Tab-separated table of C-alpha atoms in Angstrom:
chain	number	residue	atom	x	y	z
N	1	MET	CA	80.415	183.421	125.967
N	2	GLU	CA	79.341	179.973	125.507
N	3	SER	CA	82.387	178.680	123.035
N	4	SER	CA	82.173	177.719	119.704
N	5	LYS	CA	81.966	174.013	120.347
N	6	GLN	CA	79.222	174.595	122.934
N	7	VAL	CA	77.583	176.710	119.654
N	8	ASP	CA	78.205	174.019	117.111
N	9	SER	CA	76.844	171.518	119.146
N	10	ARG	CA	73.783	173.341	119.685
N	11	ALA	CA	73.384	173.918	116.097
N	12	THR	CA	73.836	169.828	115.469
N	13	GLU	CA	70.823	169.689	117.026
N	14	GLY	CA	68.563	172.085	116.288
N	15	ARG	CA	68.938	174.184	119.088
N	16	LEU	CA	69.083	178.486	118.714
N	17	LEU	CA	70.185	180.414	121.413
N	18	SER	CA	69.454	184.107	120.710
N	19	ARG	CA	66.461	185.086	122.667
N	20	PRO	CA	64.512	188.785	122.533
N	21	THR	CA	66.043	191.766	124.126
N	22	GLN	CA	66.866	195.664	124.512
N	23	PRO	CA	68.099	196.681	121.072
N	24	THR	CA	71.661	197.800	121.304
N	25	THR	CA	71.379	200.036	118.213
N	26	THR	CA	69.044	202.116	116.689
N	27	ALA	CA	68.295	200.662	112.926
N	28	LEU	CA	65.994	201.911	109.612
N	29	THR	CA	61.921	200.910	108.546
N	30	GLY	CA	61.924	199.191	105.897
N	31	LEU	CA	63.403	196.555	103.552
N	32	HIS	CA	67.071	195.699	104.231
N	33	PRO	CA	69.231	193.038	102.949
N	34	LEU	CA	70.682	191.389	106.452
N	35	GLY	CA	74.697	191.724	104.943
N	36	LEU	CA	75.344	188.530	107.041
N	37	ASP	CA	76.666	186.808	103.930
N	38	GLY	CA	77.772	188.008	100.297
N	39	GLN	CA	76.050	185.647	97.954
N	40	ARG	CA	73.062	183.414	100.636
N	41	ASP	CA	71.875	186.286	102.506
N	42	GLY	CA	67.894	187.633	103.609
N	43	PHE	CA	65.717	190.398	104.273
N	44	VAL	CA	64.250	191.960	107.640
N	45	TYR	CA	60.795	194.152	107.057
N	46	VAL	CA	60.324	196.843	109.059
N	47	PRO	CA	56.725	198.417	108.955
N	48	GLU	CA	56.709	202.356	109.163
N	49	THR	CA	54.660	201.661	111.801
N	50	TYR	CA	57.419	200.130	114.122
N	51	GLN	CA	58.059	202.074	117.361
N	52	ALA	CA	61.596	201.224	119.188
N	53	ASP	CA	59.425	201.905	122.924
N	54	GLN	CA	56.050	199.581	121.498
N	55	PRO	CA	58.139	195.564	121.334
N	56	ALA	CA	56.819	194.655	117.566
N	57	PRO	CA	55.624	191.059	116.773
N	58	LEU	CA	58.131	188.988	114.602
N	59	VAL	CA	58.140	186.321	111.813
N	60	LEU	CA	60.563	184.290	110.693
N	61	ILE	CA	60.145	183.386	107.363
N	62	LEU	CA	61.476	180.336	105.425
N	63	HIS	CA	61.124	179.461	101.259
N	64	GLY	CA	60.260	176.158	99.883
N	65	ALA	CA	63.061	174.203	98.203
N	66	GLY	CA	64.927	176.605	95.287
N	67	GLY	CA	63.596	179.335	96.840
N	68	ASP	CA	65.141	182.057	98.543
N	69	ALA	CA	64.396	185.200	101.298
N	70	GLU	CA	62.827	187.295	98.586
N	71	GLY	CA	60.264	184.482	97.520
N	72	ALA	CA	59.352	183.602	101.051
N	73	LEU	CA	59.142	187.473	102.116
N	74	LYS	CA	56.189	187.932	99.551
N	75	ILE	CA	53.987	185.573	101.195
N	76	LEU	CA	53.073	188.016	104.118
N	77	TYR	CA	54.944	191.251	102.763
N	78	HIS	CA	51.388	192.841	101.833
N	79	LEU	CA	50.635	191.804	105.092
N	80	ALA	CA	53.419	193.213	107.702
N	81	ILE	CA	51.933	197.143	108.049
N	82	ARG	CA	48.701	195.954	108.735
N	83	PHE	CA	49.514	193.932	111.006
N	84	GLY	CA	51.857	195.456	112.565
N	85	THR	CA	55.002	192.974	112.135
N	86	ILE	CA	58.496	192.683	111.635
N	87	LEU	CA	59.286	189.889	108.909
N	88	LEU	CA	62.761	187.981	108.611
N	89	ALA	CA	63.709	186.081	105.653
N	90	VAL	CA	66.991	184.402	105.574
N	91	ASP	CA	68.679	182.180	102.880
N	92	SER	CA	69.558	178.267	103.485
N	93	ARG	CA	72.368	177.683	102.882
N	94	GLN	CA	72.363	175.122	100.178
N	95	GLN	CA	69.086	174.619	97.599
N	96	THR	CA	67.109	173.419	100.823
N	97	TRP	CA	67.297	173.290	104.529
N	98	ASP	CA	69.892	171.524	106.148
N	99	ILE	CA	67.906	168.416	108.022
N	100	ILE	CA	66.245	168.331	105.037
N	101	ARG	CA	68.934	167.006	103.531
N	102	GLY	CA	70.340	165.105	106.984
N	103	GLY	CA	70.617	166.686	110.087
N	104	TYR	CA	70.817	170.039	111.347
N	105	GLY	CA	73.741	172.079	111.297
N	106	PRO	CA	75.086	175.163	109.024
N	107	ASP	CA	70.896	176.362	108.858
N	108	ILE	CA	70.319	176.578	112.633
N	109	ALA	CA	73.578	179.169	112.843
N	110	PHE	CA	73.367	180.730	110.174
N	111	ILE	CA	69.339	181.584	111.562
N	112	ASP	CA	70.777	182.271	115.052
N	113	ARG	CA	72.873	185.090	113.312
N	114	ALA	CA	70.033	186.863	111.940
N	115	LEU	CA	67.831	186.525	114.971
N	116	ALA	CA	70.901	188.031	117.089
N	117	GLN	CA	71.504	190.991	114.352
N	118	THR	CA	67.395	191.416	114.665
N	119	PHE	CA	66.799	191.808	118.146
N	120	SER	CA	69.759	193.852	117.962
N	121	HIS	CA	68.237	195.874	116.418
N	122	TYR	CA	64.687	195.821	116.876
N	123	ALA	CA	62.130	195.775	120.245
N	124	ILE	CA	60.786	192.586	119.561
N	125	ALA	CA	57.775	191.061	121.945
N	126	PRO	CA	58.706	187.889	123.419
N	127	ASN	CA	55.299	186.591	123.228
N	128	GLN	CA	54.520	187.134	120.003
N	129	VAL	CA	57.247	185.406	118.370
N	130	ALA	CA	56.342	182.921	114.899
N	131	ILE	CA	58.864	181.128	112.793
N	132	ALA	CA	56.761	180.662	109.534
N	133	GLY	CA	57.364	178.412	106.001
N	134	PHE	CA	56.117	177.614	103.036
N	135	SER	CA	56.601	173.536	100.877
N	136	ASP	CA	60.057	172.579	102.403
N	137	GLY	CA	60.262	175.741	104.552
N	138	ALA	CA	56.678	174.747	106.283
N	139	SER	CA	58.347	171.053	107.278
N	140	TYR	CA	61.307	173.034	108.580
N	141	ALA	CA	59.624	175.434	110.271
N	142	LEU	CA	57.582	172.528	112.273
N	143	SER	CA	60.366	171.430	113.529
N	144	VAL	CA	62.724	173.884	113.939
N	145	GLY	CA	59.998	175.412	115.905
N	146	ILE	CA	58.908	172.283	118.237
N	147	THR	CA	62.790	171.889	119.050
N	148	ASN	CA	62.772	175.694	119.949
N	149	GLY	CA	59.310	176.568	121.239
N	150	ASP	CA	60.976	178.048	124.359
N	151	LEU	CA	62.216	181.273	121.556
N	152	PHE	CA	58.890	180.343	119.335
N	153	ASN	CA	55.570	180.695	120.751
N	154	HIS	CA	53.853	180.577	117.914
N	155	ILE	CA	54.098	178.080	114.367
N	156	ILE	CA	52.571	178.896	111.081
N	157	ALA	CA	53.545	176.216	108.513
N	158	PHE	CA	51.681	176.716	104.582
N	159	SER	CA	51.462	173.130	103.016
N	160	PRO	CA	54.440	171.226	105.330
N	161	GLY	CA	55.691	167.766	103.676
N	162	PHE	CA	56.967	166.209	107.162
N	163	MET	CA	58.309	167.238	110.555
N	164	ALA	CA	61.454	165.761	112.279
N	165	PRO	CA	62.314	168.179	115.314
N	166	GLY	CA	65.408	167.479	117.559
N	167	SER	CA	63.873	167.323	120.610
N	168	GLN	CA	60.231	169.457	121.986
N	169	SER	CA	60.693	172.327	124.024
N	170	GLY	CA	57.306	174.814	125.509
N	171	LYS	CA	54.186	174.158	124.365
N	172	PRO	CA	53.838	176.594	120.827
N	173	ARG	CA	50.711	176.893	119.048
N	174	LEU	CA	50.069	176.340	115.471
N	175	PHE	CA	48.353	177.103	112.132
N	176	ILE	CA	49.020	174.591	109.719
N	177	SER	CA	47.293	174.987	106.060
N	178	HIS	CA	47.199	172.435	102.851
N	179	GLY	CA	45.065	172.725	99.878
N	180	LYS	CA	43.581	169.493	99.569
N	181	LEU	CA	44.741	169.199	95.585
N	182	ASP	CA	47.859	169.420	96.645
N	183	THR	CA	49.875	167.168	94.068
N	184	VAL	CA	53.437	168.663	95.785
N	185	LEU	CA	52.816	167.615	98.942
N	186	PRO	CA	49.761	165.420	98.927
N	187	ILE	CA	47.833	166.250	101.730
N	188	GLU	CA	46.733	163.057	103.012
N	189	ARG	CA	50.042	161.563	103.817
N	190	CYS	CA	51.174	164.790	104.825
N	191	SER	CA	49.356	167.331	107.177
N	192	ARG	CA	46.486	165.025	108.401
N	193	ARG	CA	48.635	163.063	109.288
N	194	ILE	CA	50.993	165.626	110.776
N	195	VAL	CA	48.208	167.451	112.208
N	196	GLN	CA	47.025	164.130	113.944
N	197	GLN	CA	50.721	163.617	115.888
N	198	LEU	CA	50.629	167.384	116.957
N	199	LYS	CA	47.169	166.881	118.466
N	200	GLN	CA	47.809	163.662	120.086
N	201	ALA	CA	50.688	165.390	121.591
N	202	GLY	CA	48.741	167.548	122.751
N	203	TYR	CA	49.618	170.926	120.762
N	204	ASP	CA	47.107	174.258	120.274
N	205	LEU	CA	46.316	173.797	116.918
N	206	GLU	CA	44.494	175.423	114.373
N	207	TYR	CA	44.124	173.522	110.685
N	208	CYS	CA	42.708	174.734	107.535
N	209	GLU	CA	42.564	172.713	104.290
N	210	PHE	CA	40.956	174.641	101.108
N	211	ASN	CA	40.199	173.339	96.905
N	212	GLY	CA	43.725	174.149	95.535
N	213	LEU	CA	46.723	173.354	95.115
N	214	HIS	CA	50.819	173.335	96.425
N	215	THR	CA	49.928	177.412	96.981
N	216	VAL	CA	49.507	180.418	99.646
N	217	PRO	CA	45.840	181.699	99.198
N	218	THR	CA	46.198	185.525	99.889
N	219	ALA	CA	42.759	184.284	102.512
N	220	ILE	CA	45.002	181.973	104.013
N	221	ALA	CA	48.001	183.511	104.650
N	222	GLU	CA	45.617	186.535	106.044
N	223	ARG	CA	43.936	184.234	108.220
N	224	ALA	CA	47.396	183.194	109.701
N	225	MET	CA	48.216	186.160	110.994
N	226	GLU	CA	45.213	187.201	113.042
N	227	TRP	CA	45.416	184.440	114.395
N	228	PHE	CA	48.978	184.675	115.256
N	229	THR	CA	48.201	188.422	116.853
N	230	GLN	CA	45.304	187.922	118.313
N	231	SER	CA	46.606	184.692	119.631
N	232	ALA	CA	49.821	186.037	121.730
N	233	PRO	CA	50.780	183.828	124.967
N	234	ASP	CA	51.398	185.486	128.663
N	235	LYS	CA	54.762	186.560	128.882
N	236	ALA	CA	56.689	189.664	129.942
N	237	PHE	CA	59.251	192.067	128.627
N	238	HIS	CA	61.298	193.517	130.305
N	239	LEU	CA	63.367	196.691	128.815
């Protein structure tokens, strides 16, 4: 067991400790609150097709500034059954994610708790663990995903503004989309700049621009889920 000081140190560095493992409890399918916080909590959605002896893909989905887990969940909720994907959505501790407000810490610690609980309840395929987000959530997904590339082998960023990884670990695959008419986070100074930096760093990246505003069109969400579920790197799962 790591001490609380070690865990706090990892959180300020943006590092997550939780990893997929053999579930220790039996959990129900459907939509359920996490029950980890009375006010700022989150949800897990498990499609009815889930079977404990068949590890499922997991997507951790993050909301934009001023949003919440329920809103983030709606981006991919309608696709979860079709792709057999478990969705985990959490609320940021404050209005938006910690790194955007100044530094990693409380949100990383809460996400780690949410992941640990999910891994203890459900069999998750370690070669199909994604972090996704929209707007500020996309910026956070890029930052946390690159920092924890040894956990997240896929990153999905819908209309990100920037990235600020604490470090680089592993080599996750990336999917980035952005509307050409986005006036909230203009594409020229956001995704186009981010994509260039990531390509120069050697990341495997799929980039999709669309004629639209600051949003996630259904077709883009579908394309992202197809990309995620069809591009699993080789990683053994030991039960």
